[in-house]
Amino acid sequence: MTIYHETIIVGAGFAGICMGIKLREAGHQDLLILERNDAIGGTWYDNSYPGAACDVESHLYSFSFAPNPKWSRQFGPQQEILRYMDHCVSTYDLGDSIRLRSEVVSAAFEVSTGLWHITVSGGQEYTSRFFVSCSGGLSDPAYPGIKGIDTFGGKTFHSARWDHSYDYSGKRVAVIGTGASAIQIIPAIADRVKKLEVFQRTPAWVIPKPDKAISSFRKAMYEHLGFMRALYRWRLYWQHELMAIGFVVNPTLLRLFGKVAARHINRSVKDPVLRKKLMPSYVIGCKRILLSNDYYPALQKPNVSVMTEAISEINSGGVLTADGKQYDVDLIVLATGFQAAENVTRFAVKGLNGRDMNEAWQSGAEAYLGTTVSGFPNMFLVVGPNTGLGHSSMILMIEAQVGYIIQAIQQATQRSARYLDVKKQVQQDYNQKLQDELSRSVWQSGGCHSWYQNKDGKNVTLWPGFTFTFMKRTKHFEPDKYDWAVS
Ligand code: NAP
């Protein structure tokens, strides 16, 4: 039996939870959130690897409407973030509207009724008037196409699919990749493993992480003096916003960060050979700037080695590098990132005239305000194309998009519209300007290739500017940018 809801949301991560809470508050009670995992949390559920923690301060990386005065650290660990999300779900009574273990496999728009038909794995079908994809930019792991990877005789898993039933203590472990996930995993496991081989393709710029426990006094102050907590969040917000100047306005301003990071390497790494291996050759900020105090110390432990030779294959024993050296290991951790810029829809989406979204996005994903895609009426994306940030909390972008979508839904409801569809020209003009702005950014000119770009080098993931600019753009829904079908 097909189940109808006014709004169906995909994903119970930060975006889906925010969408659900705010829709309810706006009076739209009839909603359902479909979540593929066994629990809520999205990327914070998936990324349970040792050492997982946020790299944006928790007082900023949390909902503006649900402050948590009790964050234990500046940068909350993964379990605490999950608890915060659970707390939000129960505080806003959203639990009954979430269906777990319900992975959306397809969604198709029916023009005659203006309804979306959604199928989840297992075959259950749903219909909805509005369809909101909150399936996340970093939800599907990127597995490296290394020759022979399937022939490995030991254990392999991706950082975002950590197998906690496997005991890595005393084992020989290879970590492939040195991005944001790897630099948290390596220090967390180095002391417990027998040998840790780190395979680095491109070194990351790493700066010190201003992390520490938040004292009981500060927690009590934030709890009882709300304005002090708000002031702290405000300070964090502007600290992060300032960085956007370097990313998109004038990349030379990033030099200061470059100096801090170079000093961090020079001070932390004694061995000049290792120091050279770890020194990036691209402009800082081109790839995500990483924060860690324990990554460089971990790499210098006697049982840890950093390999920079390319991997030529994985065989039954372990990893073979291009210089002919074989590294036999028991476990290979693939800290190789996510399919962020390719295969952007996580499931088959068919819009007007049966057009497939991935087909529409052949030359790169694009949307209007990262939220609506021409030809896909009554559908909205949260954390859609070019809404990612290199400098601040994604929750700011999520809240801005959710506010915009709610206005769109309210307009459509008031007009009794069968559907609304963003005008093609509006989307094109918007993206032309966006790509012009991106072309001047460090992400395009900094001399690196990153997950921000698709295979053609087009940046389809990041917002080129301040978060307040995005908030301003999304503050008021503009009906004239849309085609309306009123039946
Ligand atoms: P990532 O930053 O994309 O890093 C992937 C790493 O794997 C890179 O070092 C990459 O090398 C390497 N790699 C990929 N394919 C390879 C191959 N075939 N052979 C050898 N090396 C290969 O992925 P991530 O570390 O999972 O982080 C992704 C994003 O998730 C971050 O940028 C961040 O936005 C988010 N994240 C956030 C947190 C946090 O808040 N704490 C933690 C983790 C992740 P190249 O650089 O040469 O491509």
Coordinates of C-alpha atoms and ligand atoms in Angstrom, one line a residue:
M1 CA 0.0 0.0 0.0
T2 CA 1.3 3.4 -1.0
I3 CA 1.7 5.8 2.0
Y4 CA 1.0 9.5 1.5
H5 CA 2.6 12.4 3.4
E6 CA 2.6 16.1 2.5
T7 CA 6.3 16.2 2.7
I8 CA 8.9 13.4 2.5
I9 CA 12.4 14.1 3.6
V10 CA 15.4 11.9 2.8
G11 CA 17.9 11.5 5.6
A12 CA 17.9 12.0 9.4
G13 CA 21.2 13.9 9.6
F14 CA 21.5 17.5 10.7
A15 CA 19.7 18.7 7.5
G16 CA 16.8 16.3 7.7
I17 CA 16.3 16.9 11.5
C18 CA 16.4 20.7 10.9
M19 CA 13.9 20.4 8.0
G20 CA 11.5 18.3 10.2
I21 CA 11.7 20.5 13.2
K22 CA 11.1 23.7 11.2
L23 CA 8.4 22.3 9.0
R24 CA 6.5 21.3 12.2
E25 CA 7.0 24.7 13.7
A26 CA 5.6 26.3 10.5
G27 CA 2.4 24.2 10.9
H28 CA 3.2 21.5 8.4
Q29 CA 2.7 18.4 10.6
D30 CA 2.3 15.8 7.9
L31 CA 5.9 14.8 7.2
L32 CA 8.0 11.7 7.1
I33 CA 11.8 11.4 7.3
L34 CA 13.2 8.3 5.5
E35 CA 16.6 7.3 6.9
R36 CA 18.7 4.4 5.5
N37 CA 20.7 3.7 8.7
D38 CA 19.6 1.9 11.9
A39 CA 19.7 5.2 13.7
I40 CA 19.6 8.9 13.2
G41 CA 22.8 11.0 12.7
G42 CA 23.7 10.9 9.1
T43 CA 27.4 11.5 8.6
W44 CA 27.9 11.5 12.4
Y45 CA 26.4 8.1 12.6
D46 CA 28.5 6.8 9.7
N47 CA 31.8 8.2 10.8
S48 CA 32.3 6.4 14.1
Y49 CA 36.0 5.8 13.5
P50 CA 38.4 6.1 16.5
G51 CA 39.2 9.8 17.1
A52 CA 36.1 11.1 15.2
A53 CA 35.3 14.7 16.3
C54 CA 34.1 17.9 14.8
D55 CA 36.6 20.3 13.2
V56 CA 34.4 23.3 13.7
E57 CA 33.7 24.5 17.3
S58 CA 30.6 22.8 18.7
H59 CA 29.1 26.1 19.9
L60 CA 28.9 27.1 16.3
Y61 CA 28.4 23.6 14.9
S62 CA 24.9 23.2 16.5
F63 CA 21.5 24.6 15.7
S64 CA 21.0 28.3 16.5
F65 CA 17.6 27.4 17.9
A66 CA 18.8 24.5 20.1
P67 CA 21.9 25.7 21.9
N68 CA 23.8 23.2 24.1
P69 CA 25.5 25.0 27.0
K70 CA 27.1 21.6 28.1
W71 CA 29.4 20.9 25.2
S72 CA 32.3 19.1 26.9
R73 CA 35.0 20.4 24.6
Q74 CA 35.6 23.2 22.1
F75 CA 35.3 20.6 19.3
G76 CA 32.8 17.9 20.4
P77 CA 33.6 14.3 19.8
Q78 CA 31.3 12.2 17.5
Q79 CA 29.4 10.4 20.3
E80 CA 28.5 13.7 21.9
I81 CA 27.4 15.2 18.6
L82 CA 25.1 12.1 18.1
R83 CA 23.7 12.6 21.6
Y84 CA 23.0 16.2 20.8
M85 CA 21.1 15.2 17.6
D86 CA 19.1 12.6 19.6
H87 CA 18.3 15.3 22.2
C88 CA 17.0 17.6 19.4
V89 CA 14.9 14.8 17.9
S90 CA 13.3 14.0 21.3
T91 CA 13.0 17.7 22.4
Y92 CA 11.1 18.5 19.2
D93 CA 9.2 15.2 19.3
L94 CA 10.3 14.2 15.8
G95 CA 11.0 10.5 16.6
D96 CA 7.6 9.2 15.4
S97 CA 8.2 10.9 12.0
I98 CA 11.4 9.1 11.3
R99 CA 11.4 5.7 9.5
L100 CA 14.8 4.0 10.0
R101 CA 16.2 1.3 7.7
S102 CA 14.4 3.0 4.8
E103 CA 16.8 3.7 2.0
V104 CA 15.3 5.6 -0.8
V105 CA 16.2 3.9 -4.1
S106 CA 14.1 6.0 -6.5
A107 CA 11.9 9.1 -6.8
A108 CA 9.8 10.1 -9.8
F109 CA 7.6 13.2 -10.3
E110 CA 4.1 12.8 -11.8
V111 CA 3.2 15.9 -13.7
S112 CA -0.6 15.3 -13.8
T113 CA -1.0 15.2 -10.0
G114 CA 2.1 17.2 -8.9
L115 CA 3.1 14.3 -6.7
W116 CA 6.4 12.6 -6.0
H117 CA 6.5 8.8 -6.0
I118 CA 9.2 7.5 -3.8
T119 CA 10.4 3.9 -3.4
V120 CA 12.5 2.5 -0.6
S121 CA 14.6 -0.6 -0.6
G122 CA 12.3 -3.5 0.2
G123 CA 9.7 -2.0 -2.1
Q124 CA 7.6 0.2 0.2
E125 CA 6.2 3.1 -1.9
Y126 CA 5.3 6.6 -0.7
T127 CA 3.8 9.6 -2.4
S128 CA 4.3 13.2 -1.3
R129 CA 3.5 16.7 -2.5
F130 CA 6.9 18.0 -1.5
F131 CA 10.1 16.0 -1.6
V132 CA 13.2 17.3 0.3
S133 CA 16.5 15.5 -0.2
C134 CA 18.7 15.9 2.9
S135 CA 20.9 12.9 1.9
G136 CA 24.2 14.8 2.5
G137 CA 27.2 15.7 0.5
L138 CA 29.5 13.3 2.3
S139 CA 27.4 10.2 2.6
D140 CA 28.7 7.7 0.1
P141 CA 32.3 6.5 0.5
A142 CA 34.8 6.8 -2.4
Y143 CA 36.6 3.5 -2.7
P144 CA 39.9 3.8 -4.5
G145 CA 40.2 1.8 -7.7
I146 CA 43.5 0.4 -6.7
K147 CA 44.5 -2.7 -8.7
G148 CA 44.1 -5.9 -6.7
I149 CA 42.1 -4.4 -3.8
D150 CA 39.7 -7.3 -3.8
T151 CA 42.5 -9.8 -3.5
F152 CA 43.7 -8.6 -0.1
G153 CA 43.7 -11.5 2.4
G154 CA 43.3 -9.4 5.5
K155 CA 40.6 -7.0 6.7
T156 CA 39.6 -3.8 4.8
F157 CA 37.1 -1.2 5.5
H158 CA 36.4 2.5 4.7
S159 CA 36.8 5.1 7.5
A160 CA 33.1 5.9 7.2
R161 CA 32.2 2.2 7.6
W162 CA 34.4 1.4 10.5
D163 CA 34.0 -2.3 11.6
H164 CA 34.0 -2.1 15.4
S165 CA 33.9 -5.9 15.7
Y166 CA 37.5 -6.0 14.3
D167 CA 40.1 -5.7 17.0
Y168 CA 43.1 -3.9 15.6
S169 CA 45.2 -4.0 18.7
G170 CA 48.6 -5.4 18.1
K171 CA 47.9 -5.7 14.3
R172 CA 49.8 -4.3 11.3
V173 CA 47.7 -1.6 9.8
A174 CA 47.8 0.5 6.6
V175 CA 45.9 3.7 6.4
I176 CA 45.4 5.0 2.8
G177 CA 44.8 8.7 2.6
T178 CA 45.8 11.7 4.7
G179 CA 42.7 13.9 4.7
A180 CA 40.4 15.1 7.5
S181 CA 39.4 11.5 8.6
A182 CA 42.9 10.0 8.4
I183 CA 44.5 12.7 10.6
Q184 CA 42.0 11.9 13.3
I185 CA 42.3 8.1 13.0
I186 CA 46.1 7.9 12.9
P187 CA 46.7 9.4 16.3
A188 CA 43.8 7.5 17.8
I189 CA 45.1 4.1 16.8
A190 CA 48.9 4.5 16.7
D191 CA 49.6 3.4 20.2
R192 CA 47.4 0.3 20.0
V193 CA 48.7 -1.1 16.8
K194 CA 51.9 -3.0 16.2
K195 CA 52.9 -1.2 13.0
L196 CA 51.1 1.6 11.2
E197 CA 51.9 2.3 7.5
V198 CA 50.5 5.6 6.3
F199 CA 50.1 6.0 2.6
Q200 CA 50.1 9.6 1.6
R201 CA 49.3 10.8 -1.9
T202 CA 49.2 14.5 -1.2
P203 CA 50.1 16.1 2.1
A204 CA 47.5 18.2 3.8
W205 CA 48.1 21.6 5.4
V206 CA 47.6 21.1 9.1
I207 CA 47.3 23.8 11.7
P208 CA 47.1 23.5 15.5
K209 CA 43.6 22.7 16.8
P210 CA 42.6 25.1 19.6
D211 CA 40.8 22.3 21.4
K212 CA 40.4 21.9 25.1
A213 CA 37.8 20.8 27.6
I214 CA 35.2 23.4 28.5
S215 CA 35.4 24.0 32.3
S216 CA 32.4 23.4 34.5
F217 CA 32.4 27.1 35.3
R218 CA 32.0 28.0 31.6
K219 CA 29.3 25.4 31.1
A220 CA 27.4 26.8 34.1
M221 CA 27.8 30.3 32.8
Y222 CA 26.5 29.3 29.4
E223 CA 23.6 27.6 31.0
H224 CA 22.5 30.4 33.3
L225 CA 23.7 33.4 31.3
G226 CA 22.4 32.7 27.8
F227 CA 23.8 35.9 26.4
M228 CA 27.4 34.8 27.3
R229 CA 26.9 31.7 25.2
A230 CA 25.3 33.7 22.4
L231 CA 28.2 36.1 22.6
Y232 CA 30.7 33.3 22.3
R233 CA 28.9 31.8 19.3
W234 CA 28.8 35.3 17.8
R235 CA 32.6 35.6 18.2
L236 CA 33.2 32.2 16.7
Y237 CA 30.9 33.1 13.8
W238 CA 32.9 36.2 12.9
Q239 CA 36.3 34.5 13.4
H240 CA 35.3 31.9 10.8
E241 CA 33.7 34.5 8.4
L242 CA 36.9 36.4 8.3
M243 CA 38.6 33.4 6.7
A244 CA 36.2 33.6 3.8
I245 CA 38.0 36.7 2.7
G246 CA 41.2 34.7 2.1
F247 CA 39.3 31.8 0.4
V248 CA 37.4 33.9 -2.1
V249 CA 38.3 37.6 -2.1
N250 CA 42.1 37.6 -1.8
P251 CA 43.9 34.2 -1.5
T252 CA 47.1 36.0 -0.6
L253 CA 45.5 36.7 2.8
L254 CA 45.8 33.0 3.4
R255 CA 49.6 33.4 3.6
L256 CA 49.3 34.0 7.3
F257 CA 47.7 30.6 7.7
G258 CA 50.4 29.2 5.4
K259 CA 53.0 30.5 7.8
V260 CA 51.3 29.1 10.8
A261 CA 51.0 25.7 9.2
A262 CA 54.6 25.7 7.9
R263 CA 55.8 26.6 11.4
H264 CA 53.6 23.9 12.8
I265 CA 55.4 21.3 10.6
N266 CA 58.8 22.7 11.2
R267 CA 58.3 22.8 15.0
S268 CA 56.6 19.5 15.3
V269 CA 58.6 17.3 12.9
K270 CA 62.2 16.8 13.8
D271 CA 63.3 14.5 10.9
P272 CA 64.0 16.7 7.8
V273 CA 63.1 13.8 5.5
L274 CA 59.7 13.4 7.1
R275 CA 59.2 17.2 7.2
K276 CA 59.8 17.4 3.5
K277 CA 57.3 14.6 2.8
L278 CA 54.7 16.4 4.9
M279 CA 55.2 19.9 3.4
P280 CA 52.4 20.6 0.8
S281 CA 53.3 22.4 -2.4
Y282 CA 49.9 24.0 -3.1
V283 CA 48.4 27.1 -1.6
I284 CA 46.9 26.6 1.9
G285 CA 43.1 26.4 1.7
C286 CA 43.0 24.8 -1.8
K287 CA 42.2 21.6 0.0
R288 CA 40.4 21.7 3.4
I289 CA 42.7 23.1 6.1
L290 CA 43.0 20.4 8.8
L291 CA 43.3 21.0 12.5
S292 CA 45.3 18.7 14.7
N293 CA 47.7 18.7 17.6
D294 CA 48.4 15.0 17.7
Y295 CA 48.8 14.1 14.0
Y296 CA 52.5 15.0 13.6
P297 CA 53.5 13.5 16.9
A298 CA 51.7 10.3 15.9
L299 CA 53.6 10.1 12.6
Q300 CA 56.9 10.2 14.5
K301 CA 56.1 7.3 16.8
P302 CA 58.6 4.4 16.3
N303 CA 55.9 2.1 14.9
V304 CA 54.6 4.6 12.4
S305 CA 55.9 5.2 8.8
V306 CA 54.8 7.6 6.1
M307 CA 55.0 6.3 2.5
T308 CA 54.8 8.7 -0.3
E309 CA 55.6 6.4 -3.2
A310 CA 52.4 5.7 -5.3
I311 CA 50.6 2.5 -4.5
S312 CA 50.9 0.2 -7.5
E313 CA 48.7 -2.6 -6.2
I314 CA 47.1 -4.3 -3.3
N315 CA 47.8 -8.0 -3.1
S316 CA 46.9 -10.8 -0.8
G317 CA 49.7 -9.8 1.7
G318 CA 49.2 -6.0 1.7
V319 CA 50.3 -2.9 -0.2
L320 CA 52.9 -2.8 -3.0
T321 CA 54.3 0.6 -3.9
A322 CA 55.8 1.8 -7.2
D323 CA 59.4 1.4 -6.0
G324 CA 58.7 -2.3 -5.6
K325 CA 58.4 -2.3 -1.8
Q326 CA 55.9 -4.6 -0.2
Y327 CA 54.1 -3.7 3.1
D328 CA 52.4 -6.7 4.6
V329 CA 49.5 -5.7 6.8
D330 CA 46.5 -7.3 8.6
L331 CA 44.1 -4.3 8.1
I332 CA 43.8 -1.7 5.4
V333 CA 41.8 1.4 6.4
L334 CA 40.6 3.3 3.3
A335 CA 40.5 6.9 4.5
T336 CA 39.9 7.9 0.9
G337 CA 37.0 10.3 1.3
F338 CA 33.6 10.5 -0.3
Q339 CA 31.8 10.7 -3.6
A340 CA 31.1 14.4 -3.1
A341 CA 31.3 15.8 -6.6
E342 CA 30.3 12.8 -8.7
N343 CA 27.1 10.8 -8.7
V344 CA 25.5 13.6 -6.8
T345 CA 22.1 12.1 -6.4
R346 CA 22.3 9.2 -4.1
F347 CA 19.3 7.5 -5.7
A348 CA 17.5 7.7 -9.1
V349 CA 15.5 10.9 -9.4
K350 CA 13.2 11.5 -12.4
G351 CA 11.7 14.9 -12.9
L352 CA 9.5 16.5 -15.7
N353 CA 9.3 14.2 -18.8
G354 CA 11.1 11.5 -16.9
R355 CA 14.4 13.3 -17.0
D356 CA 17.0 11.8 -14.8
M357 CA 18.8 14.2 -12.5
N358 CA 22.2 12.8 -13.0
E359 CA 21.7 13.2 -16.8
A360 CA 20.7 16.8 -16.2
W361 CA 23.9 17.2 -14.3
Q362 CA 26.2 15.6 -16.8
S363 CA 28.4 18.7 -16.9
G364 CA 28.3 19.1 -13.2
A365 CA 25.6 19.4 -10.5
E366 CA 23.9 22.7 -10.3
A367 CA 20.9 24.2 -8.6
Y368 CA 19.4 27.6 -7.8
L369 CA 20.7 28.6 -4.4
G370 CA 21.8 25.0 -4.0
T371 CA 18.2 24.2 -3.3
T372 CA 16.0 23.9 -6.4
V373 CA 16.8 22.3 -9.8
S374 CA 14.9 23.3 -12.9
G375 CA 12.8 20.4 -14.3
F376 CA 12.4 18.8 -10.8
P377 CA 9.3 20.5 -9.4
N378 CA 8.3 20.4 -5.8
M379 CA 11.7 19.0 -4.9
F380 CA 14.3 20.7 -2.7
L381 CA 17.8 19.9 -1.8
V382 CA 19.5 20.8 1.5
V383 CA 23.3 20.8 1.3
G384 CA 22.8 20.8 -2.5
P385 CA 25.4 21.9 -5.1
N386 CA 27.7 24.7 -4.1
T387 CA 26.4 25.1 -0.5
G388 CA 29.5 23.5 1.1
L389 CA 31.9 25.6 3.2
G390 CA 35.6 25.6 3.5
H391 CA 35.6 28.0 6.4
S392 CA 32.6 27.6 8.8
S393 CA 29.8 25.5 10.1
M394 CA 27.5 23.7 7.6
I395 CA 24.6 24.1 10.1
L396 CA 24.5 27.8 9.2
M397 CA 23.8 26.9 5.5
I398 CA 21.4 24.2 6.5
E399 CA 19.2 26.5 8.5
A400 CA 19.3 29.1 5.7
Q401 CA 18.1 26.6 3.1
V402 CA 15.5 25.1 5.4
G403 CA 14.0 28.6 6.0
Y404 CA 13.9 29.2 2.2
I405 CA 12.2 25.8 1.5
I406 CA 9.5 26.4 4.1
Q407 CA 8.6 29.7 2.5
A408 CA 8.5 27.9 -0.9
I409 CA 6.2 25.2 0.5
Q410 CA 4.0 27.8 2.2
Q411 CA 3.7 29.8 -1.1
A412 CA 2.8 26.6 -3.0
T413 CA 0.2 25.7 -0.4
Q414 CA -1.4 29.2 -0.4
R415 CA -1.6 29.2 -4.2
S416 CA -2.9 25.7 -4.2
A417 CA -0.3 25.1 -6.8
R418 CA 0.2 21.7 -8.4
Y419 CA 3.8 22.5 -8.6
L420 CA 6.6 25.1 -8.6
D421 CA 9.7 24.7 -10.8
V422 CA 12.6 27.1 -10.8
K423 CA 13.1 28.8 -14.2
K424 CA 15.9 27.4 -16.3
Q425 CA 17.3 30.8 -17.1
V426 CA 17.3 31.8 -13.4
Q427 CA 19.3 28.7 -12.6
Q428 CA 21.7 29.3 -15.5
D429 CA 22.4 32.9 -14.7
Y430 CA 22.9 32.1 -11.0
N431 CA 25.4 29.4 -11.8
Q432 CA 27.3 31.4 -14.3
K433 CA 27.9 34.1 -11.7
L434 CA 28.7 31.5 -9.1
Q435 CA 31.4 29.9 -11.3
D436 CA 32.8 33.3 -12.1
E437 CA 33.3 34.0 -8.4
L438 CA 34.7 30.5 -7.8
S439 CA 37.2 30.9 -10.6
R440 CA 39.0 33.6 -8.4
S441 CA 39.0 31.4 -5.3
V442 CA 41.9 29.5 -3.9
W443 CA 40.0 26.3 -4.5
Q444 CA 40.4 26.8 -8.3
S445 CA 43.7 28.7 -8.4
G446 CA 45.6 27.2 -5.5
G447 CA 47.3 24.4 -7.5
C448 CA 45.5 21.3 -6.2
H449 CA 42.7 18.9 -7.1
S450 CA 40.3 18.3 -4.3
W451 CA 37.0 16.6 -3.6
Y452 CA 35.4 20.1 -4.1
Q453 CA 35.8 19.6 -7.8
N454 CA 34.3 17.1 -10.2
K455 CA 36.5 15.1 -12.7
D456 CA 36.5 18.1 -15.1
G457 CA 37.8 20.4 -12.4
K458 CA 34.5 22.2 -11.9
N459 CA 33.8 23.2 -8.3
V460 CA 30.3 21.9 -7.7
T461 CA 30.4 21.7 -3.9
L462 CA 31.5 25.0 -2.3
W463 CA 29.7 28.3 -1.7
P464 CA 32.1 31.1 -2.9
G465 CA 31.6 33.6 -0.1
F466 CA 30.4 34.5 3.3
T467 CA 27.6 32.6 5.0
F468 CA 25.8 35.9 5.7
T469 CA 25.7 36.5 1.9
F470 CA 24.0 33.1 1.5
M471 CA 21.6 33.8 4.3
K472 CA 20.7 37.1 2.7
R473 CA 20.1 35.4 -0.6
T474 CA 17.8 32.8 0.9
K475 CA 16.1 35.0 3.4
H476 CA 13.1 35.8 1.2
F477 CA 11.7 33.3 -1.3
E478 CA 11.2 35.0 -4.7
P479 CA 8.1 33.5 -6.4
D480 CA 8.9 35.2 -9.7
K481 CA 12.0 33.0 -10.1
Y482 CA 9.7 30.0 -10.4
D483 CA 7.2 28.7 -12.9
W484 CA 3.9 27.8 -11.3
A485 CA 1.4 25.2 -12.3
V486 CA -2.0 25.8 -10.8
S487 CA -4.6 23.3 -11.5
Ligands
NAP1 P1 39.4 13.5 1.9 O1 39.7 14.8 2.6 O2 38.9 13.5 0.5 O3 40.8 12.7 1.9 C1 40.9 11.5 1.2 C2 42.4 11.1 1.2 O4 42.5 9.9 0.5 C3 43.3 12.1 0.6 O5 44.5 12.2 1.3 C4 43.5 11.5 -0.8 O6 44.6 11.9 -1.5 C5 43.5 10.1 -0.5 N1 43.2 9.2 -1.6 C6 42.0 9.1 -2.2 N2 42.0 8.2 -3.2 C7 43.3 7.6 -3.1 C8 43.9 6.6 -3.9 N3 43.3 6.0 -4.9 N4 45.2 6.3 -3.5 C9 45.8 7.0 -2.5 N5 45.3 7.9 -1.8 C10 44.0 8.3 -2.1 O7 38.4 12.6 2.7 P2 38.2 12.6 4.3 O8 39.4 12.7 5.0 O9 37.2 11.5 4.6 O10 37.4 14.0 4.5 C11 36.4 14.4 3.6 C12 35.7 15.6 4.2 O11 34.9 15.2 5.2 C13 36.6 16.7 4.8 O12 37.2 17.5 3.9 C14 35.6 17.3 5.8 O13 34.8 18.3 5.1 C15 34.8 16.2 6.2 N6 35.3 15.6 7.4 C16 35.1 16.3 8.6 C17 35.6 15.9 9.7 C18 35.4 16.6 11.0 O14 34.6 17.6 11.1 N7 36.0 16.3 11.9 C19 36.3 14.7 9.8 C20 36.5 14.0 8.6 C21 36.0 14.4 7.5 P3 44.6 13.2 -2.4 O15 44.6 14.4 -1.5 O16 45.9 13.1 -3.2 O17 43.4 13.1 -3.3

